[in-house]
Coordinates of C-alpha atoms in Angstrom, one line a residue:
X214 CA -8.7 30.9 30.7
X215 CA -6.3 31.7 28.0
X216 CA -5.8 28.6 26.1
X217 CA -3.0 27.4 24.2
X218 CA -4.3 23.9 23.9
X219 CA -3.5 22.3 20.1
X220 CA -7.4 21.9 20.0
X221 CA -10.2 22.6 20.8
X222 CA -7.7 25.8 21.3
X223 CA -8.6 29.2 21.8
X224 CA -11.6 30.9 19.7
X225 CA -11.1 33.9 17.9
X226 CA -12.2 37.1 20.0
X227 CA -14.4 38.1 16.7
X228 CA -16.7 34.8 16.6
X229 CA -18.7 35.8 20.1
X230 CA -20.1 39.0 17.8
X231 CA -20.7 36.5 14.7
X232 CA -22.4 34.1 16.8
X233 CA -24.6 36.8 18.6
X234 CA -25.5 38.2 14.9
X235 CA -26.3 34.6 13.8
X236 CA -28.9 34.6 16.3
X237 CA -30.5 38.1 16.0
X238 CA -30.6 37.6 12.0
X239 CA -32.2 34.1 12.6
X240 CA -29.2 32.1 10.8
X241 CA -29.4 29.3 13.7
X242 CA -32.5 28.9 12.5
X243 CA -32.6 28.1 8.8
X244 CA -33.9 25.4 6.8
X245 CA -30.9 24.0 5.3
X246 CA -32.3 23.1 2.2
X247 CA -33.8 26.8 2.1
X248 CA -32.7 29.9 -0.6
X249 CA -31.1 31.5 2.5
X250 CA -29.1 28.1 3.6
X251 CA -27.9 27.8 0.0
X252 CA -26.6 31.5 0.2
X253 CA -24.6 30.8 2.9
X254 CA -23.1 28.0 1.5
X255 CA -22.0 29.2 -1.7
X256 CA -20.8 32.5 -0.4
X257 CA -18.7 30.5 2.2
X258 CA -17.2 28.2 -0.9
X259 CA -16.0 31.5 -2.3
X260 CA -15.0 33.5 0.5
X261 CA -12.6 29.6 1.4
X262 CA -11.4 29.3 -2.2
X263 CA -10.4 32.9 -2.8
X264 CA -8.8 33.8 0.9
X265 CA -6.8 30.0 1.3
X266 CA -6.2 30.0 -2.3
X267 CA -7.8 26.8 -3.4
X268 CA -8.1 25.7 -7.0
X269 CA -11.4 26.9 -8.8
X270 CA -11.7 22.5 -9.8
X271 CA -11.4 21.6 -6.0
X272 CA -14.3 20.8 -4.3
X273 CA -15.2 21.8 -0.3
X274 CA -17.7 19.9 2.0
X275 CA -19.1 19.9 4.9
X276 CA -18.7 17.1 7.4
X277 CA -18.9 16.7 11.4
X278 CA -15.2 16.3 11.8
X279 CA -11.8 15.0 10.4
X280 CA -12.2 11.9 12.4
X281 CA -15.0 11.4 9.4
X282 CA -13.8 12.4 6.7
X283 CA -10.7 9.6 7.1
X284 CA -14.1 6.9 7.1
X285 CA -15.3 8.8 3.9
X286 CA -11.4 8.6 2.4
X287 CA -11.8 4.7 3.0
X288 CA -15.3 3.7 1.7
X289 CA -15.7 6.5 -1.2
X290 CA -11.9 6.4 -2.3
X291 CA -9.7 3.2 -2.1
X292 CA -10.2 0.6 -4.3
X293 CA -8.2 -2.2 -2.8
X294 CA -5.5 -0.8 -0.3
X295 CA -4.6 2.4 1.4
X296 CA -0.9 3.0 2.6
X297 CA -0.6 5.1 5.7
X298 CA 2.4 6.1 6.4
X299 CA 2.8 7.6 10.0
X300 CA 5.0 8.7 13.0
X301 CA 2.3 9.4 15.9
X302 CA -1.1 8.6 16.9
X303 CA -3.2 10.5 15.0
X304 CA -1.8 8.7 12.0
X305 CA -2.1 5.6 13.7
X306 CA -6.0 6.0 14.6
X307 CA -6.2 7.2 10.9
X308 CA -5.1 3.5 9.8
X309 CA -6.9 1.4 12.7
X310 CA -9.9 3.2 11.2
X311 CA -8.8 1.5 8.0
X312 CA -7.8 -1.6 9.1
X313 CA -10.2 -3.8 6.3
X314 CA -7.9 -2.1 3.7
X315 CA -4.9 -0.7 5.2
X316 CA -0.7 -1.2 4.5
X317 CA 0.7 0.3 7.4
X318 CA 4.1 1.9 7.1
X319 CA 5.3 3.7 11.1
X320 CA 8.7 6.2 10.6
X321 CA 10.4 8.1 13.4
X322 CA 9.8 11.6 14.3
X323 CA 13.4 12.2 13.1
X324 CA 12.0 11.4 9.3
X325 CA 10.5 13.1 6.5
X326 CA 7.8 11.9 4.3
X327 CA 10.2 12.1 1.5
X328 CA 13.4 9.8 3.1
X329 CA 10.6 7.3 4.6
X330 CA 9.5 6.7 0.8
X331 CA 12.7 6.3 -0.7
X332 CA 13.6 3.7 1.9
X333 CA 10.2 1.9 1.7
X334 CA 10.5 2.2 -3.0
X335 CA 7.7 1.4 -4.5
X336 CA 3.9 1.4 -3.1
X337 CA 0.7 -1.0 -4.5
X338 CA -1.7 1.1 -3.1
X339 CA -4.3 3.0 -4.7
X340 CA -4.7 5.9 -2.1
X341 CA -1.6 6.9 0.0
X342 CA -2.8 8.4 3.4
X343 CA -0.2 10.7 4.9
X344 CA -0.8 13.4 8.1
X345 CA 1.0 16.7 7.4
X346 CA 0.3 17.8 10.7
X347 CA 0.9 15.3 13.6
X348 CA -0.7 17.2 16.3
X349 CA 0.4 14.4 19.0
X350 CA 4.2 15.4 18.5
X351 CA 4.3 18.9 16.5
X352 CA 5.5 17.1 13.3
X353 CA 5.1 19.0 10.1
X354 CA 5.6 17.3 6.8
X355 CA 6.1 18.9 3.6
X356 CA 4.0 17.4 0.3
X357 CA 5.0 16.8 -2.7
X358 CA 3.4 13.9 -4.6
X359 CA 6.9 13.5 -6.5
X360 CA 8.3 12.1 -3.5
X361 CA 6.5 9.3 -3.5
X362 CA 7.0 6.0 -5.9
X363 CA 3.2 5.4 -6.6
X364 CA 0.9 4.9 -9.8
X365 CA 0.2 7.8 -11.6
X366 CA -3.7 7.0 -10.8
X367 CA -3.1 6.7 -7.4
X368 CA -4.7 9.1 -4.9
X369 CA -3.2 11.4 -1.9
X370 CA -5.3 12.2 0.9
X371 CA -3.5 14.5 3.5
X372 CA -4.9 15.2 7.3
X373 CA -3.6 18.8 7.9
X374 CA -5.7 19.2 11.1
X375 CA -3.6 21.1 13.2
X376 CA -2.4 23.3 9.7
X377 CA -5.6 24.4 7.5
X378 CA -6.3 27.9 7.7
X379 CA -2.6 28.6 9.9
X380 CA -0.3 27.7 7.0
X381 CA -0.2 27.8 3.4
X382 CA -0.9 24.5 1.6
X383 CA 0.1 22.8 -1.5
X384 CA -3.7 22.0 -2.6
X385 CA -2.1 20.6 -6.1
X386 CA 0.3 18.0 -4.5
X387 CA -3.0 15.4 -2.9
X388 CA -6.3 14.7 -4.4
X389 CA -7.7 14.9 -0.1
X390 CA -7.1 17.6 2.1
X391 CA -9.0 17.2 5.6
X392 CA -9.2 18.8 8.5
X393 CA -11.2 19.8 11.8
X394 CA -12.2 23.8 13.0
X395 CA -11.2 23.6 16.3
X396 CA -7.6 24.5 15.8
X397 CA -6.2 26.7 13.2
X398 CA -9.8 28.1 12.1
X399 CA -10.6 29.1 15.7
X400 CA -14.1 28.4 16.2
X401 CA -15.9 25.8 18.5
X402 CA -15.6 22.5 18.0
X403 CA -18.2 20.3 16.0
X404 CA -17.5 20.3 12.3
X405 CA -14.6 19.4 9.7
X406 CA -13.8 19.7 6.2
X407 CA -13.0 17.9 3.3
X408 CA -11.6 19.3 0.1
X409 CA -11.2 17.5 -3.0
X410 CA -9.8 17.5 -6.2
X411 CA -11.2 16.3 -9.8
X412 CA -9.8 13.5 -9.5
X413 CA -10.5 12.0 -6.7
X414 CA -13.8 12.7 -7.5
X415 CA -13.6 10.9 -10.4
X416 CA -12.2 8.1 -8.1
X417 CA -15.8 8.4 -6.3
X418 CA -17.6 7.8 -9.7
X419 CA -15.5 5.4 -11.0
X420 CA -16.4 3.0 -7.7
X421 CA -19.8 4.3 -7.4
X422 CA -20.2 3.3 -3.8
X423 CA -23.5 4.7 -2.6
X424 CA -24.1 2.5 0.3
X425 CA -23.6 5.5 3.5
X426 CA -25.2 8.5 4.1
X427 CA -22.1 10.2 3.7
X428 CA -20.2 8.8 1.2
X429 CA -18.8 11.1 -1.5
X430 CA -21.2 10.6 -4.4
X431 CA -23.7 11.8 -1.8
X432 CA -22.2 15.1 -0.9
X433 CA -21.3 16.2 -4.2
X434 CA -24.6 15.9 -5.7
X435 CA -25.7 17.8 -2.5
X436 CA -22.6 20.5 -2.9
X437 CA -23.9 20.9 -6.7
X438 CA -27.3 23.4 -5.3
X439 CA -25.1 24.0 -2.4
X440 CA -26.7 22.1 0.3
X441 CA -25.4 19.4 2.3
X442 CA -26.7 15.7 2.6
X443 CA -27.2 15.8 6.2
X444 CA -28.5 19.0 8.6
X445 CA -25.2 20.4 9.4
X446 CA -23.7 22.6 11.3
X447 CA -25.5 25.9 10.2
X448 CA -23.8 28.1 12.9
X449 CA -20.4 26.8 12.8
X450 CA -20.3 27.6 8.6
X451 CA -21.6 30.9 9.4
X452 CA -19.1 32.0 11.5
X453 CA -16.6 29.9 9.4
X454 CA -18.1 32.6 6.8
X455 CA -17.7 35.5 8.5
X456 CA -13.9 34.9 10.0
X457 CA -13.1 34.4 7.0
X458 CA -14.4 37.3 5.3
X459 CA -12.5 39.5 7.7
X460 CA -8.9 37.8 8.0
X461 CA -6.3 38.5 5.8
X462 CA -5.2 36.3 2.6
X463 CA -3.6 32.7 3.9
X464 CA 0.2 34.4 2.5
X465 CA -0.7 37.1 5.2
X466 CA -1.6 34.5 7.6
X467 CA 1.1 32.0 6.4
X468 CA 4.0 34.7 7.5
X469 CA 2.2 36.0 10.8
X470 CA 2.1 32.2 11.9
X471 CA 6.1 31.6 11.3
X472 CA 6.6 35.4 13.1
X473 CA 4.8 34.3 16.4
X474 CA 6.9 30.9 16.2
X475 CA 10.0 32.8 16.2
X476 CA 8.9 34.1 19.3
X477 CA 8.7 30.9 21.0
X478 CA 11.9 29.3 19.5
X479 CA 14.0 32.3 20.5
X480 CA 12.9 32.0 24.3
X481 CA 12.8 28.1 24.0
X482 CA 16.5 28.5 22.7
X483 CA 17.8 30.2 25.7
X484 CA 16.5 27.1 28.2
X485 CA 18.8 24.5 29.1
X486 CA 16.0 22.8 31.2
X487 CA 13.8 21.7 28.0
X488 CA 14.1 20.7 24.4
X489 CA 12.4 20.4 21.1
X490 CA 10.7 17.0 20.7
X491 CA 11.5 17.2 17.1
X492 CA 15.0 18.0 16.3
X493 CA 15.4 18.9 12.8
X494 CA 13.9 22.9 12.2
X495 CA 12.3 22.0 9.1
X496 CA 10.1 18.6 10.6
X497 CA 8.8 21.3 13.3
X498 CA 4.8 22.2 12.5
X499 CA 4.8 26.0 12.9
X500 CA 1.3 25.9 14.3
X501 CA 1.8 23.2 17.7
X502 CA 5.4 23.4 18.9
X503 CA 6.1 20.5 21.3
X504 CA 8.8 20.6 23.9
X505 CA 9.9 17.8 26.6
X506 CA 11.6 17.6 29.6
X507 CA 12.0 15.8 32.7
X508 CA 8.3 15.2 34.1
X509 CA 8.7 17.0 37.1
X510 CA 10.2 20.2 35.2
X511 CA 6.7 19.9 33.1
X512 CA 4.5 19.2 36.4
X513 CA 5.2 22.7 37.8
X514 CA 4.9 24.1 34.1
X515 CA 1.3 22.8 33.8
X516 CA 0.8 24.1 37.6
X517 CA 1.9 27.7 37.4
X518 CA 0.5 28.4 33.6
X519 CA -2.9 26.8 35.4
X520 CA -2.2 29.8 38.6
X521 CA -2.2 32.6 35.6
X522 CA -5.5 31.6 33.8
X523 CA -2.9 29.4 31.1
X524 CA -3.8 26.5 29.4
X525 CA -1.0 24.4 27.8
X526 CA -1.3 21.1 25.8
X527 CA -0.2 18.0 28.0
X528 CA 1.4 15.7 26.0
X529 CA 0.1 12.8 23.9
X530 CA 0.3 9.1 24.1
X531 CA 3.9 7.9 24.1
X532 CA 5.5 11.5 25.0
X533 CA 2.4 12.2 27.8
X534 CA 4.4 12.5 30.3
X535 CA 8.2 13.9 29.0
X536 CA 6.1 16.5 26.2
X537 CA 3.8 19.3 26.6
X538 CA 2.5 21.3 23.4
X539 CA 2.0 24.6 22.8
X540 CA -0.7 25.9 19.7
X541 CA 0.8 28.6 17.5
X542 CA -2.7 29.5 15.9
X543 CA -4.3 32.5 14.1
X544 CA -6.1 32.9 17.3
X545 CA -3.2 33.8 19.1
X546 CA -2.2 36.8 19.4
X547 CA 1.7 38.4 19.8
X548 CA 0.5 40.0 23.3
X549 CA -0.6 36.2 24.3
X550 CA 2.3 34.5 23.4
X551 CA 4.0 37.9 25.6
X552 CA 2.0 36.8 28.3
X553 CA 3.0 33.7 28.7
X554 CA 6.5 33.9 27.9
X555 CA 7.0 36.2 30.4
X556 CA 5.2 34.3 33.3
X557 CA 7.9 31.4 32.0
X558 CA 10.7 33.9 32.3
X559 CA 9.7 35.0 35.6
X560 CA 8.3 32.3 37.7
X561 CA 9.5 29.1 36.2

């Protein structure tokens, strides 16, 4: 099955030979608060910082998922009141998650970040929670912490899920960056990361909340010998580890992402049966396209791509039925997105 699903999505061909080497070099197998363990980890903080281009001050962990890291944004981070502001369910769950603390602000997928804050003016909160990916609907956001009217001490903490390691990101612009694997990193499923900046570690400090396993303070003092606070997910950071030591820079990757998205936009383009979900070019994530159409139209989509060995993303809560997604990942190569596209052009 060839999978075009916006996650889990399709695994790079590479990590079946860095899984079977994990094993024969024992790697599944380590102690992770071992000499080898810490190894790994360091050697993975480098090989992520230099090839994605993150600040030398930012800070990587560790966790099971993205899905935890927005509970470690809420109990290590806000003071008194997130703001979310949102326009599909992933942002949504993101702020029922926070519910105890959270100002909730929904826009329309016809909106940027930056024209939702200037109608909204001024925000109270101490840690605005955006989503620069919305997987459910293919939105892509832009960041720029100048957009938004908040206190100079206020944090940003950005979910780029369906973007880390596909796109280049502006790591200066947010004091949180989170993410899971399963999509752009193209590996299995099962871990997430969290990247932070000096200040919102200093945000951690200042509250000194201590009170969950996984709470910041926690796995900084672990990340400081290059362990982590809880066994974690030794194989998926070793092939993590590997991929990246063997794909290009994220400006390489950056440009082959938007090159395989022309591709779909020029054959999308020439259909008069289906349409972009999001309208406006630059609101489009280059890394999950969504397109909608009458239900039936997308019934015998799902049903031939399914004939061909083709896996495409159904839609998501309100569009399930009128949307269907398509991942643009690293995983994807120019000969996949061939194949599909001419299965579409022949038999749709």
């Amino acid at each position: 099955m060839l999978s075009f699903y916006p996650g889990p999505s399709k695994v790079h061909p590479e990590a079946l030979g860095y899984i079977q080497e994990a094993f024969e070099q024992g790697i599944v197998s380590i102690n992770h608060r071992s000499a080898q363990f810490e190894r790994l980890l360091e050697a993975t903080f480098q090989e992520l910082h230099q090839k994605w281009n993150i600040p030398k001050d930012f800070t990587i962990y560790f966790v099971s998922s993205a899905t935890e890291a927005w509970e470690i944004v809420t109990q290590s981070l806000v003071r008194k009141k997130s703001i979310h502001l949102y326009n599909g369910a992933f942002g949504k769950k993101w702020a029922d998650y926070a519910k105890s603390v959270a100002e909730c602000h929904e826009f329309s997928i016809g909106q940027s970040l930056a024209e939702i804050s200037l109608q909204l003016g001024p925000l109270d909160g101490d840690t605005l929670c955006l989503v620069q990916s919305e997987t459910s609907n293919g939105t892509g956001q832009i960041i720029r912490r100048n957009d938004f009217q908040v206190s100079d001490d206020a944090l940003i903490a950005v979910d780029a899920t369906s973007s880390m390691g596909g796109i280049e990101l502006p790591w200066v612009e947010a004091d949180v960056w989170l993410a899971s694997v399963q999509k752009c990193m193209g590996i299995p499923a099962g871990m997430g990361l969290m990247i932070c900046s000096p200040k919102a570690l200093n945000r951690a400090k200042e509250l000194a909340r201590a009170t969950h396993y996984n709470d910041l303070l926690f796995l900084e003092k672990n990340r400081q010998v290059f362990q982590t606070q809880m066994t974690p997910n030794v194989l998926g950071i070793y092939v993590l580890y590997r991929l990246t030591q063997q794909m290009p820079t994220i400006q390489e990757i950056h440009r082959a992402t938007l090159g395989k998205m022309k591709l779909w936009t020029d054959f999308w383009n020439q259909r008069n049966d289906f349409s972009y979900l999001i309208e406006r070019d630059e609101l489009r994530l280059p890394t999950v396209l969504a397109i909608q159409g009458a239900p039936e139209k997308i019934e015998k989509l799902h049903a031939l791509c399914q004939s061909k060995g083709i896996e495409l993303g159904k839609g998501y809560g309100e569009w399930k039925n009128t949307t269907f997604r398509i991942a643009n990942f690293p995983a994807h190569t120019i000969e996949d997105i061939e194949t599909l596209i001419n299965h579409l052009k022949n038999d749709l």
